mmCIF file of C-alpha atoms in Angstrom:
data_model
loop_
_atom_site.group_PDB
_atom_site.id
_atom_site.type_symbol
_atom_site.label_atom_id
_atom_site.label_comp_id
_atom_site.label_asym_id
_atom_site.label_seq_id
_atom_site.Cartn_x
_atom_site.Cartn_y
_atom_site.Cartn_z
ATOM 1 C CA UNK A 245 55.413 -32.807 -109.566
ATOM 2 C CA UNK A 246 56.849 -34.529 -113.128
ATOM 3 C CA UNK A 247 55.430 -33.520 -115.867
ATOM 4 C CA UNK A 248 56.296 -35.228 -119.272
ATOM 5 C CA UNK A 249 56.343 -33.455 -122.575
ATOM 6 C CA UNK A 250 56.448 -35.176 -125.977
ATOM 7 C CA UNK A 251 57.835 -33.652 -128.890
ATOM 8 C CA UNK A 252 57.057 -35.868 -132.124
ATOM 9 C CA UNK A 253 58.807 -39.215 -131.317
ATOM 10 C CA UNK A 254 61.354 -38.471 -128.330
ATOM 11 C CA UNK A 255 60.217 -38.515 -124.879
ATOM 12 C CA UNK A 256 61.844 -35.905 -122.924
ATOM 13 C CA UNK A 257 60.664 -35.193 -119.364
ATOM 14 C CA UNK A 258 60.937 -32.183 -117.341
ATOM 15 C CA UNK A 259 59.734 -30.727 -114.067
ATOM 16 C CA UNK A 260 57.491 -27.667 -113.503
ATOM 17 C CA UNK A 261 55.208 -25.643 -111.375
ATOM 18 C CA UNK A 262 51.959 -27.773 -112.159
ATOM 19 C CA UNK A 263 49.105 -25.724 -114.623
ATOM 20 C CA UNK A 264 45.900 -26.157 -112.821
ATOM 21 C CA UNK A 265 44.492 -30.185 -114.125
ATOM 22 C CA UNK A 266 43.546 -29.704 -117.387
ATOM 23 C CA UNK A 267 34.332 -41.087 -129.249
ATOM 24 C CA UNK A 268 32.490 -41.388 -132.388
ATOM 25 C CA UNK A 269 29.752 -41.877 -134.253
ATOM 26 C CA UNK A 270 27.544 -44.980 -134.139
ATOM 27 C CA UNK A 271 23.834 -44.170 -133.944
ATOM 28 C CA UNK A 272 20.958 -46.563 -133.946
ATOM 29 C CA UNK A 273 17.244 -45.904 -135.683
ATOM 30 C CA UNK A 274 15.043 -42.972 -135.149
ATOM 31 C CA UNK A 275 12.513 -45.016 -133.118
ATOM 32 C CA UNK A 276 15.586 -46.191 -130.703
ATOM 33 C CA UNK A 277 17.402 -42.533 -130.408
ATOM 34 C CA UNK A 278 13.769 -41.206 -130.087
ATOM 35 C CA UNK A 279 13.090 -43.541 -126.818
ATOM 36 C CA UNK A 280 16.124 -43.173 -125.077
ATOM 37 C CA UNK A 281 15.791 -39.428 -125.326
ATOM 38 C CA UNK A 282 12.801 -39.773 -123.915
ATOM 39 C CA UNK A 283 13.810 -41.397 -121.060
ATOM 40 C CA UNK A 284 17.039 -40.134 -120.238
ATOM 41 C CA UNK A 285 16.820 -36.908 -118.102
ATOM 42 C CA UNK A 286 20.024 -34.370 -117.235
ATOM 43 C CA UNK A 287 20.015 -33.291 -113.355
ATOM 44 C CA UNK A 288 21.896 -30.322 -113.894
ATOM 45 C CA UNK A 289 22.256 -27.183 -111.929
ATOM 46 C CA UNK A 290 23.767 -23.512 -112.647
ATOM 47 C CA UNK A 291 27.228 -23.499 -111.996
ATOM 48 C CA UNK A 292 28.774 -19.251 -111.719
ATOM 49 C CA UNK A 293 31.723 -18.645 -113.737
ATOM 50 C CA UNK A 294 35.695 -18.774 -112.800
ATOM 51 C CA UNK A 295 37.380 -15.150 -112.704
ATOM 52 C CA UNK A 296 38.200 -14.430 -115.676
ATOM 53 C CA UNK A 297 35.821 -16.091 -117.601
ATOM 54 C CA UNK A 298 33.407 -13.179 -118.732
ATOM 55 C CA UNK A 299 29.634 -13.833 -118.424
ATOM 56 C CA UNK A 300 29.959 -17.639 -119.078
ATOM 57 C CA UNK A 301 27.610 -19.913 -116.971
ATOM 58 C CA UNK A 302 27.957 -23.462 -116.521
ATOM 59 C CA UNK A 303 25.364 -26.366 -115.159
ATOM 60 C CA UNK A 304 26.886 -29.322 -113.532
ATOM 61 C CA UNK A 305 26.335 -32.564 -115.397
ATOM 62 C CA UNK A 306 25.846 -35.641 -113.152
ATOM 63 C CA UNK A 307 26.860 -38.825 -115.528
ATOM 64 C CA UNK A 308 26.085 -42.655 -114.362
ATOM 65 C CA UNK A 309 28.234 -44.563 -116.333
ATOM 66 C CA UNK A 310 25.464 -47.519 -116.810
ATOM 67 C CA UNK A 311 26.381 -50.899 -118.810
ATOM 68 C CA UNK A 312 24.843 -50.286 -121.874
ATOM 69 C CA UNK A 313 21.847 -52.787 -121.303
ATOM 70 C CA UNK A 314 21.071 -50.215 -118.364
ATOM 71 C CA UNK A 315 21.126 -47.268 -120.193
ATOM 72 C CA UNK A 316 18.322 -45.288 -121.320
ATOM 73 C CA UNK A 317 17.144 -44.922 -117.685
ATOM 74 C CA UNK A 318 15.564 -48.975 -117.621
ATOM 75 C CA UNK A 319 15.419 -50.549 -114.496
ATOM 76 C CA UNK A 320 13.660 -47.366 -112.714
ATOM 77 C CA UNK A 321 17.410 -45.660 -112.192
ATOM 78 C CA UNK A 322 15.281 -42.067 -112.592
ATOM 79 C CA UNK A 323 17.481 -40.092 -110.094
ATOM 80 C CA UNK A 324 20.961 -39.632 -111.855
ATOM 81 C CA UNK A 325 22.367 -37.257 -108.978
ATOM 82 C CA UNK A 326 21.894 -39.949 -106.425
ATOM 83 C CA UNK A 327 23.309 -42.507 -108.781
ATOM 84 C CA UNK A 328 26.492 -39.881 -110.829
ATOM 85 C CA UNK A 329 30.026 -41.837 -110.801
ATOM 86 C CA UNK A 330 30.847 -38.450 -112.083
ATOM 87 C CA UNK A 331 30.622 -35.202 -112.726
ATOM 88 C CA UNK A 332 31.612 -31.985 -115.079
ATOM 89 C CA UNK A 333 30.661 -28.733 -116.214
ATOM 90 C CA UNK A 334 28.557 -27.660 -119.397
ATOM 91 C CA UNK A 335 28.587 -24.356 -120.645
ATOM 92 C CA UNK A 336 25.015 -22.711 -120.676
ATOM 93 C CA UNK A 337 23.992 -23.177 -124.440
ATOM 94 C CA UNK A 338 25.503 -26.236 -125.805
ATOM 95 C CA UNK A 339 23.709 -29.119 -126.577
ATOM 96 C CA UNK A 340 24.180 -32.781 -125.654
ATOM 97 C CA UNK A 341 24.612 -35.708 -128.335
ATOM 98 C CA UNK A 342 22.555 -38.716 -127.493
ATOM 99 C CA UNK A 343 24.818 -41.081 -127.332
ATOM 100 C CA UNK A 344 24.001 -44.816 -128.727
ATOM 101 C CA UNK A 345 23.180 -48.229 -127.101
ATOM 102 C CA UNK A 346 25.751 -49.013 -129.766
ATOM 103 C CA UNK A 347 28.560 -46.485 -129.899
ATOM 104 C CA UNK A 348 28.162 -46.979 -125.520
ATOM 105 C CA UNK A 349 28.839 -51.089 -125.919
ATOM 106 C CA UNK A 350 32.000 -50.736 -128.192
ATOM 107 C CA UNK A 351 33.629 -47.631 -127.678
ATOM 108 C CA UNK A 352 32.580 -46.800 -124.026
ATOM 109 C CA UNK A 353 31.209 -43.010 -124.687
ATOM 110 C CA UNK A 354 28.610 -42.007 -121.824
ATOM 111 C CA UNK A 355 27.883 -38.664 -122.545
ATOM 112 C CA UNK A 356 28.848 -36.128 -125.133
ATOM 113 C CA UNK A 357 27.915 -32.165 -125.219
ATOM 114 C CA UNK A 358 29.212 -29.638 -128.268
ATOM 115 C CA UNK A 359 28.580 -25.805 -128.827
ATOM 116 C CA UNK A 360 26.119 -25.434 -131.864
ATOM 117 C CA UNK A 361 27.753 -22.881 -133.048
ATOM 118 C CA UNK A 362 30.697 -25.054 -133.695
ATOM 119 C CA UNK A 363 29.939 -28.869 -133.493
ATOM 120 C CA UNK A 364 33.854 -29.594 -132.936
ATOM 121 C CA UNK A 365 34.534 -27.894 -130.095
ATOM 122 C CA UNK A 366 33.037 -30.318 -127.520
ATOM 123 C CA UNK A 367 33.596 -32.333 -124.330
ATOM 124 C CA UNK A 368 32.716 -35.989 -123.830
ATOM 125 C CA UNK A 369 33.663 -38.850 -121.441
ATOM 126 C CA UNK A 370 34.321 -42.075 -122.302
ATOM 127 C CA UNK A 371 35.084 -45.031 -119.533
ATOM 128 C CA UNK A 372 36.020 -48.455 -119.626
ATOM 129 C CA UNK A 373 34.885 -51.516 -116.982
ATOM 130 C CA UNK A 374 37.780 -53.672 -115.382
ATOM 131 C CA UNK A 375 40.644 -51.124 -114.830
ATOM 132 C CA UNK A 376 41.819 -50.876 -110.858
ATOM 133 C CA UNK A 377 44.390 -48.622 -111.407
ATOM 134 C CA UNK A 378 46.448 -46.309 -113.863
ATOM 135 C CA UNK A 379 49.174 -47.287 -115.466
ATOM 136 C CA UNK A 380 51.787 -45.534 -116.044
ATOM 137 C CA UNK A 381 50.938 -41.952 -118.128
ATOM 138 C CA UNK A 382 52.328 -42.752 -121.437
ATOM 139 C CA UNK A 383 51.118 -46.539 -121.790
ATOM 140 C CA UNK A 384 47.240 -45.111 -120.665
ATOM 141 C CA UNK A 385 47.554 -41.887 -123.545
ATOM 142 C CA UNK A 386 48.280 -44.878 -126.299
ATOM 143 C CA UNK A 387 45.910 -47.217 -124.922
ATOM 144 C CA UNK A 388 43.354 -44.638 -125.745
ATOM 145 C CA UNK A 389 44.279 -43.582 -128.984
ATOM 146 C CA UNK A 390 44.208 -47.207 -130.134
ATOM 147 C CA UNK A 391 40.063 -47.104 -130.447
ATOM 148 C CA UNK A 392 40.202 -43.627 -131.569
ATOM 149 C CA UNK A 393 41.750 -42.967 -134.733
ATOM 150 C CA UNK A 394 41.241 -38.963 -134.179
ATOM 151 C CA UNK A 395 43.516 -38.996 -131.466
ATOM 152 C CA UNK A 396 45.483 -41.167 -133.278
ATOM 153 C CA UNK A 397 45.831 -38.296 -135.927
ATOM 154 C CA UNK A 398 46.274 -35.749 -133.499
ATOM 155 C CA UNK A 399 49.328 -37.358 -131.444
ATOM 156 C CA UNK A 400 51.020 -38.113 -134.539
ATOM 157 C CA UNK A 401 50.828 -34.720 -136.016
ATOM 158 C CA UNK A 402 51.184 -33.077 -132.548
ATOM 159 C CA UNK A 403 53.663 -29.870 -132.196
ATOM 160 C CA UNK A 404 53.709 -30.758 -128.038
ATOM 161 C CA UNK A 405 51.703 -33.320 -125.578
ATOM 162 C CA UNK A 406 52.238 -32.835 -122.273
ATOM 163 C CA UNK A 407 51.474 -35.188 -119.895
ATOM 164 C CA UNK A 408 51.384 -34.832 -115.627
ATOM 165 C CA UNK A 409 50.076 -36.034 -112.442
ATOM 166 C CA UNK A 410 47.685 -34.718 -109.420
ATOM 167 C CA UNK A 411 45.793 -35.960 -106.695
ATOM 168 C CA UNK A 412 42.604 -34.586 -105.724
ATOM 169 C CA UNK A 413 41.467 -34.132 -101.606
ATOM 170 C CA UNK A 414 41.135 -37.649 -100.837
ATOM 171 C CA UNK A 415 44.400 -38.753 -102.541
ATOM 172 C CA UNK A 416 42.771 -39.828 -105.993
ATOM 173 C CA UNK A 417 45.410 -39.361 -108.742
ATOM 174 C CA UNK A 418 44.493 -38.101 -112.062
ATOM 175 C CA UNK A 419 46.638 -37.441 -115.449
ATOM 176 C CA UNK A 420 46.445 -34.453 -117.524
ATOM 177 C CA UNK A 421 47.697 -34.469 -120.690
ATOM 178 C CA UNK A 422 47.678 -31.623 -123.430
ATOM 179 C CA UNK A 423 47.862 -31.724 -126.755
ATOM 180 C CA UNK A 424 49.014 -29.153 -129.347
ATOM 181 C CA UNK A 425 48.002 -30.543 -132.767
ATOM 182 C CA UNK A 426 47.589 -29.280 -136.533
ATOM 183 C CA UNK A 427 44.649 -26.816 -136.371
ATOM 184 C CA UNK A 428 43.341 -28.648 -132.645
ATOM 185 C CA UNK A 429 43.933 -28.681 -129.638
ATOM 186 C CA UNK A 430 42.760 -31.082 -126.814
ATOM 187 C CA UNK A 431 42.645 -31.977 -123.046
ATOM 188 C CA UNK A 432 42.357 -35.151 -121.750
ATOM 189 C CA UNK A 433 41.735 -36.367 -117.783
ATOM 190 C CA UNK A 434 41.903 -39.537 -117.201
ATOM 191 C CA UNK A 435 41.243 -41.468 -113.608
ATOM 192 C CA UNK A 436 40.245 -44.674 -111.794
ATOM 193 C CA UNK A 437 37.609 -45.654 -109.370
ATOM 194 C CA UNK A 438 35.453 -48.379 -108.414
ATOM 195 C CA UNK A 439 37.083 -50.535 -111.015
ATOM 196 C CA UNK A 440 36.427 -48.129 -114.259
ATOM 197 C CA UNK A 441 39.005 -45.982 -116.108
ATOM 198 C CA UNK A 442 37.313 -42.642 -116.559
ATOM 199 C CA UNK A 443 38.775 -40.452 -119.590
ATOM 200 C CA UNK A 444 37.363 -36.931 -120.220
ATOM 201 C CA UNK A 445 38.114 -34.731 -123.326
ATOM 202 C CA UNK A 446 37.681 -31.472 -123.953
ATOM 203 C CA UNK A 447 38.180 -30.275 -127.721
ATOM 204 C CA UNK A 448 38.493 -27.354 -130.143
ATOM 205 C CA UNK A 449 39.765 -26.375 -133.494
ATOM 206 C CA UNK A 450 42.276 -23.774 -132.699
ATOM 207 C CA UNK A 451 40.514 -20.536 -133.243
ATOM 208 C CA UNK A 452 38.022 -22.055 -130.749
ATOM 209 C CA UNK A 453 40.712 -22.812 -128.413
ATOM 210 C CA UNK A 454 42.676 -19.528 -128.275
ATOM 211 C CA UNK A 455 39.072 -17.690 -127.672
ATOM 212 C CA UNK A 456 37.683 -19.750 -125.141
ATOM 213 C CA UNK A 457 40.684 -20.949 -123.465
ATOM 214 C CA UNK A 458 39.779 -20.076 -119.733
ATOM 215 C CA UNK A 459 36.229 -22.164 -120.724
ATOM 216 C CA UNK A 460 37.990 -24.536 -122.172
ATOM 217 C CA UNK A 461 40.295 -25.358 -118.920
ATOM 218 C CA UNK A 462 37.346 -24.641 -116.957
ATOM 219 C CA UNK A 463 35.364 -27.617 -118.019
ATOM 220 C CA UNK A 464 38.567 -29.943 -118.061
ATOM 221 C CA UNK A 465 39.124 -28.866 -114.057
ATOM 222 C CA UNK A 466 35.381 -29.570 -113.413
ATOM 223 C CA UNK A 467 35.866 -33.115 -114.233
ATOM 224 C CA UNK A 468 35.922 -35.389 -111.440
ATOM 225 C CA UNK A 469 34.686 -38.975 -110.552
ATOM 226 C CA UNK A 470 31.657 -39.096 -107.116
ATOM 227 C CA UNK A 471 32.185 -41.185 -104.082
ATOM 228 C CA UNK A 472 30.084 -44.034 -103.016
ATOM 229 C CA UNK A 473 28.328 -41.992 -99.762
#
């Protein structure tokens, strides 16, 4: 399996035993945030922990994906397992963002969650309509830094990003990419199905990341996109 890793500018690309497969503010009024909280309900259930990973818990959160005229749970969609494009893993105790009618129409974010003990170390998936298949590794990793000037930052000042490929059961190919940056560190999945790009990002200021590591590459391997049944 390839597996690219970036240092600053240069490209250089080497081969290795695979690791295991590793935005945004906009917010409308109180009366708007206040409705769609009301009406959007998490189907989650517990999820035990990895070994190695202490006493942490996890629930499983099913995400829809829904057109941001859809979202908020309109049009009597009430049963988000039934309907989840995909799903990851939340640690038991952080909190979930609501997430904008706004921010979801320009920037694609469809659900965010972030421990409250420290609001930047979070996960959040973002996805993007009319996309059939991946393009090659490093054109998709720019793509999405061009709408978000954070990763933007973090590339650019970036010790190491490493980039590489797997396919899950049924053949579906995913990219990992990891990035070592200046106080940060993230992990980024991104995949394609039924004609959305699907990118999922895990983050945390470094301290964060060299405590909760196994967490922290817990909830990137959770990520994965549902089957039409």
């Amino acid at each position: 399996m390839a597996t690219k890793i970036f240092l600053a500018s240069p490209v250089i690309s080497a081969t290795r035993t695979p690791i295991v497969p590793k935005a945004i503010a906009s917010r409308l009024g109180t009366s708007l945030a206040a409705a769609l909280a009301a009406t959007s309900v998490l189907t989650m259930v517990p999820v035990l922990p990895a070994a190695g990973e202490g006493n942490q818990t996890y629930k499983i959160y099913y995400g829809t994906a829904a057109s941001a005229a859809n979202y908020g749970g309109y049009g009597g969609n009430s049963d988000r397992k039934a309907s989840a494009e995909y799903v990851y893993d939340v640690p038991e105790g952080w909190k979930e963002r609501l997430v904008s009618k706004v921010e979801k129409g320009t920037n694609g974010t469809d659900s965010e969650f972030y421990n409250p003990k420290k609001k930047t170390e979070k996960e959040y998936l973002t996805y993007l309509a009319g996309f059939r298949q991946l393009a090659p590794r490093d054109v998709i990793l720019n793509n999405l830094a061009l709408s978000d000037v954070e990763l933007q930052d973090l590339i650019a000042g970036a010790d190491k990003v490493v980039s590489e490929e797997r396919k899950d059961e049924t053949g579906q190919v995913y990219y990992l990419y990891e990035i070592d940056g200046v106080g940060k560190h993230s992990l980024i999945t991104v995949t394609c199905a039924k004609n959305k790009l699907y990118a999922h990002f895990v983050n945390a200021p470094a301290p964060e990341w060299n405590r909760d590591h196994d967490t922290l590459t817990h909830l990137r391997d959770s990520f994965k996109t549902v089957s039409s049944s």
